[in-house]
Amino acid sequence: MDTDLDRDLLSDLPQSIIESILVKVPLVDAVRTSILSRKWRYKWAAITELVFSDTCLTSGHDKSIISCNLVNFITRCLFLHDGPIHKFELNTSFSPASPDLDQWLLFLSRKDIKELIIDIGEDDWFRAPSCVFFCPKLTHLVLVRCELNPPPNFKGFLCLKHLSLQQVIIPPHDIEVLISSCPLLESLTLSYFDSLELTIRAPNLKYLNLEGEFKDIRLENTPHLIGISVAMYMTDDIAEHFEQCSGCNFDKFLGGVPCLERLIGHIYFTKYLSIGNEQGNFPVTYQNLKFIELYQVSFEDMKELLVVLRLIVSSPNLEELQISSSSITTTTDIYDLEFWERDWPADCTFGKLKIVHMTDFSGLPHEIAFIKFLLGHSPVLEQMIVAPTMYVTDKVVKMLIDLLTFRRASPQATVKFIQEPL
């Protein structure tokens, strides 16, 4: 007669529960459960998520042996697997040979793959086989250091919601076609692209992350975007292109994103938006925009300053503003301080702004005037933090005195002056 001590309670659990347990442990440990008993020999072979990394194998000194063992382990796991594979992730510093990788991806394309993440080698690139483009249930695709060439008969990823391409080589026209061929796309990350002129058409896109050497970026049919992060790198070729381009970059990039909630602009972003931007009526109001963070804004360039002002004036519900300054001189009109009284109405208010954080502050005239403007037009401001650049020492006392004497529209506003030690 069986007693509770004799019963194998874990083995008697439903297969779905066993799978949910095995998915939560490292894959190598899940595979090791096959030695527990005859019942457990192939339990692991039905799990739907396979995650491979360098930790799958014991450490060693011979990289070629470690790489070979990893390849053999992945191959065995795939060909012993029984059932669909919804997630496959390969994140390793080793680079499997192209035939092995092609074989794995072909196998996965026939296993109802939904999430595919491949990041291999630190310096090596791989070419994605055409079978990658024929995974009809794919919802999540991440490729790092990869060459992509969509085949002529590629009809798009009709279920894809998340696309991340980092250091990927792909013809410029093909990247635009790829994006527009994903009608359900919600999140897009493009990193380390070179000299790219990009038009993005994605009607369901919510999150956009761009990093690289972009000559031009145009957002078309992206009405649901709520989060944007952009880092633009400058080269002589791109700087020359900026000087020659026509049209208003602000309108091309931010003219069609009325639902925007969060905007982060890294280096050269405000410079890019300033091209073609003129002071005047602002056709778009960002009712949902509550957080803006801008890096290396040149307060010596009136065009960049106008970009900042256009953003915050067009965002009536803005709650937090973070700006780091750049002291690179670009124009000669930096002392036109009458601009603040002449061109901006006295009744301009930022009715929801609560937190302002300014870093790398140099005490330039327009930096001081900008802070004075915010303090005088933000009735619910709670805290303004000002951190000067570490290279400014002789102006610190004067800057502090100026900040403390400015009129504050908010009675509860505090000004915190933070000086980083050298």
CSV table of C-alpha atoms in Angstrom, one decimal:
chain,number,residue,atom,x,y,z
A,1,MET,CA,0.0,0.0,0.0
A,2,ASP,CA,1.4,3.3,-1.1
A,3,THR,CA,1.9,6.0,1.6
A,4,ASP,CA,2.4,9.7,1.1
A,5,LEU,CA,6.1,9.2,1.6
A,6,ASP,CA,6.2,6.7,-1.3
A,7,ARG,CA,4.3,8.9,-3.7
A,8,ASP,CA,6.2,11.0,-6.2
A,9,LEU,CA,4.1,14.1,-5.9
A,10,LEU,CA,6.2,16.2,-8.2
A,11,SER,CA,6.0,13.8,-11.1
A,12,ASP,CA,2.3,13.5,-10.7
A,13,LEU,CA,1.8,17.2,-11.4
A,14,PRO,CA,0.2,18.2,-14.7
A,15,GLN,CA,2.7,18.6,-17.5
A,16,SER,CA,1.8,22.3,-17.9
A,17,ILE,CA,2.8,23.0,-14.3
A,18,ILE,CA,6.0,21.0,-14.7
A,19,GLU,CA,6.9,23.0,-17.8
A,20,SER,CA,6.2,26.3,-16.0
A,21,ILE,CA,8.7,25.2,-13.2
A,22,LEU,CA,11.4,24.1,-15.7
A,23,VAL,CA,11.2,27.3,-17.7
A,24,LYS,CA,12.1,29.2,-14.5
A,25,VAL,CA,15.4,27.4,-14.0
A,26,PRO,CA,18.5,27.7,-16.2
A,27,LEU,CA,18.2,25.5,-19.2
A,28,VAL,CA,21.2,23.3,-18.3
A,29,ASP,CA,19.6,22.5,-15.0
A,30,ALA,CA,16.3,21.7,-16.7
A,31,VAL,CA,18.0,19.2,-19.0
A,32,ARG,CA,19.7,17.6,-16.0
A,33,THR,CA,16.3,16.6,-14.6
A,34,SER,CA,16.3,13.8,-17.2
A,35,ILE,CA,18.5,11.8,-14.8
A,36,LEU,CA,16.0,11.9,-12.0
A,37,SER,CA,13.9,9.0,-13.2
A,38,ARG,CA,12.5,7.4,-16.3
A,39,LYS,CA,9.4,9.6,-16.0
A,40,TRP,CA,11.6,12.7,-16.1
A,41,ARG,CA,13.8,11.7,-18.9
A,42,TYR,CA,12.1,13.9,-21.5
A,43,LYS,CA,10.1,16.3,-19.3
A,44,TRP,CA,12.4,19.1,-20.2
A,45,ALA,CA,12.0,18.4,-24.0
A,46,ALA,CA,8.5,19.9,-23.9
A,47,ILE,CA,9.4,23.3,-22.5
A,48,THR,CA,8.6,26.2,-24.9
A,49,GLU,CA,11.3,28.6,-23.9
A,50,LEU,CA,15.0,27.9,-24.6
A,51,VAL,CA,17.6,30.3,-23.4
A,52,PHE,CA,21.3,29.7,-24.1
A,53,SER,CA,24.2,31.6,-22.8
A,54,ASP,CA,27.8,31.2,-21.8
A,55,THR,CA,26.6,30.0,-18.4
A,56,CYS,CA,25.2,26.8,-19.9
A,57,LEU,CA,28.7,25.3,-19.8
A,58,THR,CA,31.4,25.1,-17.2
A,59,SER,CA,34.2,27.6,-17.6
A,60,GLY,CA,37.4,26.7,-19.2
A,61,HIS,CA,40.5,28.1,-20.9
A,62,ASP,CA,40.3,26.8,-24.4
A,63,LYS,CA,37.7,28.9,-26.2
A,64,SER,CA,37.5,26.6,-29.2
A,65,ILE,CA,36.5,23.7,-26.9
A,66,ILE,CA,34.0,25.8,-25.0
A,67,SER,CA,32.5,27.0,-28.3
A,68,CYS,CA,32.3,23.5,-29.7
A,69,ASN,CA,30.6,22.2,-26.5
A,70,LEU,CA,28.1,25.0,-26.6
A,71,VAL,CA,27.2,24.3,-30.3
A,72,ASN,CA,26.8,20.6,-29.5
A,73,PHE,CA,24.6,21.4,-26.5
A,74,ILE,CA,22.3,23.6,-28.5
A,75,THR,CA,22.0,21.2,-31.4
A,76,ARG,CA,21.1,18.3,-29.0
A,77,CYS,CA,18.6,20.3,-27.2
A,78,LEU,CA,16.8,21.4,-30.4
A,79,PHE,CA,16.7,18.0,-32.0
A,80,LEU,CA,15.6,16.2,-28.9
A,81,HIS,CA,12.9,18.8,-28.3
A,82,ASP,CA,9.3,17.7,-28.7
A,83,GLY,CA,6.6,20.3,-29.4
A,84,PRO,CA,6.5,24.0,-30.2
A,85,ILE,CA,9.3,26.4,-29.2
A,86,HIS,CA,7.9,29.9,-28.5
A,87,LYS,CA,11.1,31.5,-27.3
A,88,PHE,CA,14.7,31.0,-28.4
A,89,GLU,CA,17.4,33.2,-27.0
A,90,LEU,CA,21.1,32.9,-27.7
A,91,ASN,CA,23.4,35.3,-25.9
A,92,THR,CA,27.0,34.3,-26.0
A,93,SER,CA,30.5,35.7,-26.5
A,94,PHE,CA,31.3,32.8,-28.8
A,95,SER,CA,30.4,32.7,-32.5
A,96,PRO,CA,28.9,29.5,-33.9
A,97,ALA,CA,29.7,28.6,-37.5
A,98,SER,CA,27.2,29.8,-40.1
A,99,PRO,CA,26.0,26.2,-41.0
A,100,ASP,CA,25.1,25.5,-37.4
A,101,LEU,CA,23.3,28.8,-36.9
A,102,ASP,CA,21.4,28.4,-40.2
A,103,GLN,CA,20.4,24.9,-39.2
A,104,TRP,CA,19.1,26.1,-35.8
A,105,LEU,CA,17.1,28.9,-37.4
A,106,LEU,CA,15.6,26.7,-40.0
A,107,PHE,CA,14.5,24.3,-37.3
A,108,LEU,CA,13.0,27.1,-35.3
A,109,SER,CA,11.1,28.5,-38.2
A,110,ARG,CA,9.1,25.2,-38.2
A,111,LYS,CA,8.4,25.2,-34.5
A,112,ASP,CA,6.0,28.1,-34.2
A,113,ILE,CA,8.7,30.5,-32.9
A,114,LYS,CA,7.3,33.7,-31.3
A,115,GLU,CA,10.4,35.3,-29.7
A,116,LEU,CA,13.8,35.2,-31.3
A,117,ILE,CA,16.8,36.8,-29.7
A,118,ILE,CA,20.3,36.4,-31.1
A,119,ASP,CA,23.4,38.2,-29.8
A,120,ILE,CA,26.6,36.3,-30.6
A,121,GLY,CA,30.3,37.1,-30.6
A,122,GLU,CA,31.8,40.3,-29.5
A,123,ASP,CA,33.4,41.2,-32.9
A,124,ASP,CA,31.8,38.8,-35.3
A,125,TRP,CA,28.8,39.2,-37.5
A,126,PHE,CA,26.4,36.7,-38.9
A,127,ARG,CA,24.1,36.7,-41.9
A,128,ALA,CA,20.5,35.8,-41.1
A,129,PRO,CA,19.2,33.1,-43.5
A,130,SER,CA,16.0,33.7,-45.4
A,131,CYS,CA,14.1,31.3,-43.2
A,132,VAL,CA,14.1,34.0,-40.5
A,133,PHE,CA,11.7,36.0,-42.7
A,134,PHE,CA,9.2,33.2,-42.8
A,135,CYS,CA,8.2,32.8,-39.1
A,136,PRO,CA,4.6,33.8,-39.3
A,137,LYS,CA,4.0,33.8,-35.6
A,138,LEU,CA,7.0,35.9,-34.6
A,139,THR,CA,6.1,38.7,-32.1
A,140,HIS,CA,9.5,39.6,-30.7
A,141,LEU,CA,12.7,39.9,-32.7
A,142,VAL,CA,16.1,41.0,-31.4
A,143,LEU,CA,19.2,40.8,-33.7
A,144,VAL,CA,22.7,42.1,-32.8
A,145,ARG,CA,25.6,42.3,-35.3
A,146,CYS,CA,23.7,40.8,-38.1
A,147,GLU,CA,23.4,41.2,-41.9
A,148,LEU,CA,19.8,41.2,-43.1
A,149,ASN,CA,18.6,40.9,-46.7
A,150,PRO,CA,14.8,40.4,-46.9
A,151,PRO,CA,14.0,38.1,-49.8
A,152,PRO,CA,11.8,39.5,-52.6
A,153,ASN,CA,8.8,37.4,-51.6
A,154,PHE,CA,8.9,38.6,-48.0
A,155,LYS,CA,5.4,39.7,-47.0
A,156,GLY,CA,6.2,41.1,-43.6
A,157,PHE,CA,5.9,40.0,-40.0
A,158,LEU,CA,2.2,40.3,-39.5
A,159,CYS,CA,2.3,39.5,-35.8
A,160,LEU,CA,5.5,41.3,-34.8
A,161,LYS,CA,5.2,43.7,-31.9
A,162,HIS,CA,8.8,44.2,-30.8
A,163,LEU,CA,11.7,44.8,-33.2
A,164,SER,CA,15.3,45.6,-32.0
A,165,LEU,CA,18.1,45.8,-34.5
A,166,GLN,CA,21.6,46.7,-33.2
A,167,GLN,CA,24.6,47.0,-35.4
A,168,VAL,CA,22.6,45.5,-38.3
A,169,ILE,CA,23.6,45.8,-41.9
A,170,ILE,CA,20.6,46.2,-44.1
A,171,PRO,CA,19.9,48.3,-47.2
A,172,PRO,CA,18.2,51.7,-46.3
A,173,HIS,CA,15.1,51.0,-48.4
A,174,ASP,CA,14.7,47.5,-46.9
A,175,ILE,CA,14.7,48.8,-43.3
A,176,GLU,CA,11.9,51.1,-44.1
A,177,VAL,CA,10.0,48.3,-45.9
A,178,LEU,CA,10.6,45.9,-43.0
A,179,ILE,CA,9.2,48.4,-40.5
A,180,SER,CA,6.1,49.3,-42.6
A,181,SER,CA,5.5,45.5,-43.1
A,182,CYS,CA,4.9,45.0,-39.4
A,183,PRO,CA,1.3,46.4,-38.9
A,184,LEU,CA,1.2,45.5,-35.2
A,185,LEU,CA,4.6,46.9,-34.3
A,186,GLU,CA,4.6,48.6,-30.9
A,187,SER,CA,8.3,48.9,-30.0
A,188,LEU,CA,11.2,49.7,-32.3
A,189,THR,CA,14.9,50.0,-31.4
A,190,LEU,CA,17.5,50.8,-34.0
A,191,SER,CA,21.1,51.2,-32.7
A,192,TYR,CA,24.4,52.0,-34.3
A,193,PHE,CA,23.2,52.7,-37.8
A,194,ASP,CA,25.5,54.7,-40.1
A,195,SER,CA,24.5,57.7,-42.3
A,196,LEU,CA,20.9,56.6,-42.5
A,197,GLU,CA,18.1,58.6,-43.9
A,198,LEU,CA,15.0,57.0,-42.3
A,199,THR,CA,11.3,57.3,-42.7
A,200,ILE,CA,9.2,55.4,-40.2
A,201,ARG,CA,5.7,54.4,-40.9
A,202,ALA,CA,4.1,52.3,-38.1
A,203,PRO,CA,0.5,53.1,-37.2
A,204,ASN,CA,0.6,51.1,-33.9
A,205,LEU,CA,4.1,52.1,-32.7
A,206,LYS,CA,4.2,53.2,-29.1
A,207,TYR,CA,8.0,53.2,-28.2
A,208,LEU,CA,10.9,54.3,-30.4
A,209,ASN,CA,14.6,54.1,-29.5
A,210,LEU,CA,17.1,55.4,-32.0
A,211,GLU,CA,20.9,55.6,-31.7
A,212,GLY,CA,23.4,56.2,-34.5
A,213,GLU,CA,24.5,58.4,-37.3
A,214,PHE,CA,21.2,59.6,-38.7
A,215,LYS,CA,21.2,62.1,-41.6
A,216,ASP,CA,17.5,62.5,-41.4
A,217,ILE,CA,14.5,61.0,-39.5
A,218,ARG,CA,10.9,61.4,-40.6
A,219,LEU,CA,8.0,60.0,-38.6
A,220,GLU,CA,4.9,59.4,-40.8
A,221,ASN,CA,1.7,57.6,-39.6
A,222,THR,CA,2.9,57.2,-36.0
A,223,PRO,CA,-0.1,58.6,-34.2
A,224,HIS,CA,0.2,56.4,-31.1
A,225,LEU,CA,3.8,57.0,-30.2
A,226,ILE,CA,4.1,57.7,-26.4
A,227,GLY,CA,7.8,57.2,-25.7
A,228,ILE,CA,10.8,58.4,-27.8
A,229,SER,CA,14.5,58.2,-27.0
A,230,VAL,CA,17.0,59.5,-29.6
A,231,ALA,CA,20.8,59.7,-29.6
A,232,MET,CA,22.4,61.2,-32.8
A,233,TYR,CA,26.1,61.0,-33.5
A,234,MET,CA,27.8,63.7,-35.6
A,235,THR,CA,30.3,63.2,-38.4
A,236,ASP,CA,31.6,65.7,-41.0
A,237,ASP,CA,29.4,64.1,-43.6
A,238,ILE,CA,26.3,64.4,-41.5
A,239,ALA,CA,27.2,68.0,-40.4
A,240,GLU,CA,27.5,69.0,-44.1
A,241,HIS,CA,24.2,67.3,-44.8
A,242,PHE,CA,22.5,69.3,-42.0
A,243,GLU,CA,23.7,72.5,-43.5
A,244,GLN,CA,22.2,71.6,-46.9
A,245,CYS,CA,18.9,70.1,-45.9
A,246,SER,CA,15.6,72.0,-46.3
A,247,GLY,CA,12.4,71.9,-44.4
A,248,CYS,CA,11.7,71.9,-40.6
A,249,ASN,CA,13.2,68.9,-38.8
A,250,PHE,CA,11.0,69.6,-35.8
A,251,ASP,CA,7.9,69.2,-37.8
A,252,LYS,CA,9.2,66.1,-39.7
A,253,PHE,CA,10.1,64.4,-36.4
A,254,LEU,CA,7.6,65.6,-33.9
A,255,GLY,CA,4.8,67.0,-36.0
A,256,GLY,CA,2.8,63.8,-36.0
A,257,VAL,CA,3.1,62.4,-32.5
A,258,PRO,CA,0.2,64.1,-30.5
A,259,CYS,CA,0.0,61.3,-27.9
A,260,LEU,CA,3.7,61.6,-26.8
A,261,GLU,CA,4.2,61.1,-23.1
A,262,ARG,CA,7.9,60.9,-22.6
A,263,LEU,CA,10.8,62.4,-24.7
A,264,ILE,CA,14.5,61.8,-24.2
A,265,GLY,CA,16.9,63.6,-26.6
A,266,HIS,CA,20.6,62.8,-26.3
A,267,ILE,CA,23.5,64.5,-27.9
A,268,TYR,CA,22.8,66.6,-31.1
A,269,PHE,CA,19.1,66.0,-30.9
A,270,THR,CA,18.1,69.6,-30.2
A,271,LYS,CA,20.7,70.6,-32.9
A,272,TYR,CA,18.9,68.4,-35.4
A,273,LEU,CA,15.4,69.7,-34.4
A,274,SER,CA,16.6,73.3,-34.7
A,275,ILE,CA,17.3,73.0,-38.5
A,276,GLY,CA,14.5,74.8,-40.2
A,277,ASN,CA,12.7,75.6,-37.0
A,278,GLU,CA,11.4,79.2,-36.8
A,279,GLN,CA,9.7,81.1,-34.0
A,280,GLY,CA,5.9,81.4,-34.5
A,281,ASN,CA,2.7,79.5,-34.1
A,282,PHE,CA,3.1,75.9,-32.8
A,283,PRO,CA,0.6,73.7,-34.7
A,284,VAL,CA,0.9,70.7,-32.4
A,285,THR,CA,0.0,70.6,-28.7
A,286,TYR,CA,1.4,67.7,-26.7
A,287,GLN,CA,-1.3,67.2,-24.1
A,288,ASN,CA,0.1,64.0,-22.7
A,289,LEU,CA,3.8,64.9,-22.6
A,290,LYS,CA,4.8,64.9,-18.9
A,291,PHE,CA,8.6,64.2,-19.0
A,292,ILE,CA,11.3,65.8,-21.2
A,293,GLU,CA,15.0,65.1,-20.9
A,294,LEU,CA,17.5,66.8,-23.2
A,295,TYR,CA,21.2,66.4,-23.2
A,296,GLN,CA,23.9,68.9,-24.3
A,297,VAL,CA,21.7,71.7,-25.3
A,298,SER,CA,23.6,74.7,-26.5
A,299,PHE,CA,22.2,77.8,-24.9
A,300,GLU,CA,24.5,79.9,-27.0
A,301,ASP,CA,22.6,78.8,-30.1
A,302,MET,CA,19.3,80.7,-30.3
A,303,LYS,CA,17.9,78.1,-32.7
A,304,GLU,CA,18.4,75.3,-30.1
A,305,LEU,CA,17.0,77.5,-27.4
A,306,LEU,CA,13.8,78.0,-29.5
A,307,VAL,CA,13.5,74.2,-29.8
A,308,VAL,CA,13.5,73.8,-26.0
A,309,LEU,CA,11.0,76.6,-25.6
A,310,ARG,CA,8.8,75.3,-28.3
A,311,LEU,CA,8.7,71.9,-26.6
A,312,ILE,CA,7.8,73.1,-23.2
A,313,VAL,CA,5.3,75.8,-24.3
A,314,SER,CA,3.6,73.1,-26.5
A,315,SER,CA,3.3,70.7,-23.5
A,316,PRO,CA,0.7,72.2,-21.1
A,317,ASN,CA,0.8,69.2,-18.8
A,318,LEU,CA,4.6,68.9,-18.5
A,319,GLU,CA,5.6,67.8,-15.0
A,320,GLU,CA,9.3,67.2,-15.1
A,321,LEU,CA,12.1,68.8,-17.2
A,322,GLN,CA,15.7,67.7,-17.2
A,323,ILE,CA,18.4,69.5,-19.3
A,324,SER,CA,22.1,69.3,-19.5
A,325,SER,CA,23.9,72.2,-21.1
A,326,SER,CA,26.7,72.4,-23.6
A,327,SER,CA,29.1,75.4,-23.6
A,328,ILE,CA,30.3,75.0,-27.2
A,329,THR,CA,30.0,78.4,-28.8
A,330,THR,CA,28.1,78.2,-32.1
A,331,THR,CA,26.7,81.7,-32.8
A,332,THR,CA,27.4,85.3,-32.0
A,333,ASP,CA,23.9,86.3,-30.8
A,334,ILE,CA,24.2,84.8,-27.4
A,335,TYR,CA,23.6,88.1,-25.5
A,336,ASP,CA,20.3,89.0,-27.1
A,337,LEU,CA,18.6,89.0,-23.7
A,338,GLU,CA,15.8,91.3,-24.8
A,339,PHE,CA,14.5,88.2,-26.5
A,340,TRP,CA,12.9,87.0,-23.3
A,341,GLU,CA,10.8,90.2,-22.9
A,342,ARG,CA,10.3,90.9,-26.5
A,343,ASP,CA,9.3,87.5,-27.9
A,344,TRP,CA,7.6,85.6,-25.1
A,345,PRO,CA,4.3,86.7,-23.6
A,346,ALA,CA,4.2,87.7,-19.9
A,347,ASP,CA,1.1,85.4,-19.4
A,348,CYS,CA,3.0,82.3,-20.5
A,349,THR,CA,2.7,79.7,-17.7
A,350,PHE,CA,3.7,76.1,-17.1
A,351,GLY,CA,0.8,75.1,-15.0
A,352,LYS,CA,1.8,71.5,-14.2
A,353,LEU,CA,5.6,71.8,-14.0
A,354,LYS,CA,6.9,70.5,-10.7
A,355,ILE,CA,10.5,69.4,-11.1
A,356,VAL,CA,13.4,71.1,-13.1
A,357,HIS,CA,16.8,69.6,-13.1
A,358,MET,CA,19.6,71.5,-14.9
A,359,THR,CA,23.1,70.0,-15.1
A,360,ASP,CA,26.5,71.1,-16.6
A,361,PHE,CA,25.3,74.7,-16.0
A,362,SER,CA,27.9,77.3,-17.0
A,363,GLY,CA,26.2,80.5,-16.0
A,364,LEU,CA,25.8,81.7,-19.6
A,365,PRO,CA,23.4,84.6,-20.0
A,366,HIS,CA,20.7,82.6,-21.7
A,367,GLU,CA,21.1,79.8,-19.1
A,368,ILE,CA,20.4,82.3,-16.4
A,369,ALA,CA,17.6,83.9,-18.3
A,370,PHE,CA,16.0,80.4,-19.0
A,371,ILE,CA,16.0,79.5,-15.3
A,372,LYS,CA,14.6,82.9,-14.4
A,373,PHE,CA,11.9,82.4,-17.0
A,374,LEU,CA,10.9,79.0,-15.6
A,375,LEU,CA,10.9,80.2,-12.0
A,376,GLY,CA,8.7,83.1,-12.9
A,377,HIS,CA,6.2,81.2,-15.0
A,378,SER,CA,5.7,77.9,-13.1
A,379,PRO,CA,3.1,78.3,-10.4
A,380,VAL,CA,3.2,74.8,-9.0
A,381,LEU,CA,7.0,74.3,-9.2
A,382,GLU,CA,8.2,72.2,-6.2
A,383,GLN,CA,12.0,71.9,-6.9
A,384,MET,CA,14.6,73.3,-9.2
A,385,ILE,CA,18.0,71.6,-9.0
A,386,VAL,CA,20.9,73.4,-10.6
A,387,ALA,CA,24.3,71.6,-11.0
A,388,PRO,CA,27.1,73.7,-12.5
A,389,THR,CA,29.8,72.1,-14.7
A,390,MET,CA,32.9,71.1,-12.7
A,391,TYR,CA,35.0,73.5,-14.8
A,392,VAL,CA,33.2,76.6,-13.7
A,393,THR,CA,34.5,77.9,-10.4
A,394,ASP,CA,34.8,81.7,-10.6
A,395,LYS,CA,31.1,82.3,-11.3
A,396,VAL,CA,29.7,80.0,-8.7
A,397,VAL,CA,29.0,82.6,-6.0
A,398,LYS,CA,27.4,85.1,-8.5
A,399,MET,CA,25.2,82.3,-10.0
A,400,LEU,CA,24.0,81.3,-6.6
A,401,ILE,CA,23.1,84.9,-5.7
A,402,ASP,CA,21.2,85.3,-9.0
A,403,LEU,CA,19.2,82.1,-8.5
A,404,LEU,CA,18.2,83.1,-5.0
A,405,THR,CA,17.0,86.6,-6.0
A,406,PHE,CA,14.8,85.5,-8.9
A,407,ARG,CA,11.0,85.9,-8.5
A,408,ARG,CA,9.2,82.6,-8.0
A,409,ALA,CA,5.7,82.1,-9.2
A,410,SER,CA,5.3,79.1,-6.9
A,411,PRO,CA,5.4,79.8,-3.1
A,412,GLN,CA,6.6,76.3,-2.4
A,413,ALA,CA,9.4,76.2,-5.0
A,414,THR,CA,12.9,75.4,-3.6
A,415,VAL,CA,16.1,76.0,-5.5
A,416,LYS,CA,18.9,73.5,-4.8
A,417,PHE,CA,22.4,74.4,-6.0
A,418,ILE,CA,24.6,71.3,-6.2
A,419,GLN,CA,28.3,71.7,-7.0
A,420,GLU,CA,30.2,68.5,-7.8
A,421,PRO,CA,33.7,68.3,-6.4
A,422,LEU,CA,36.6,68.4,-8.8
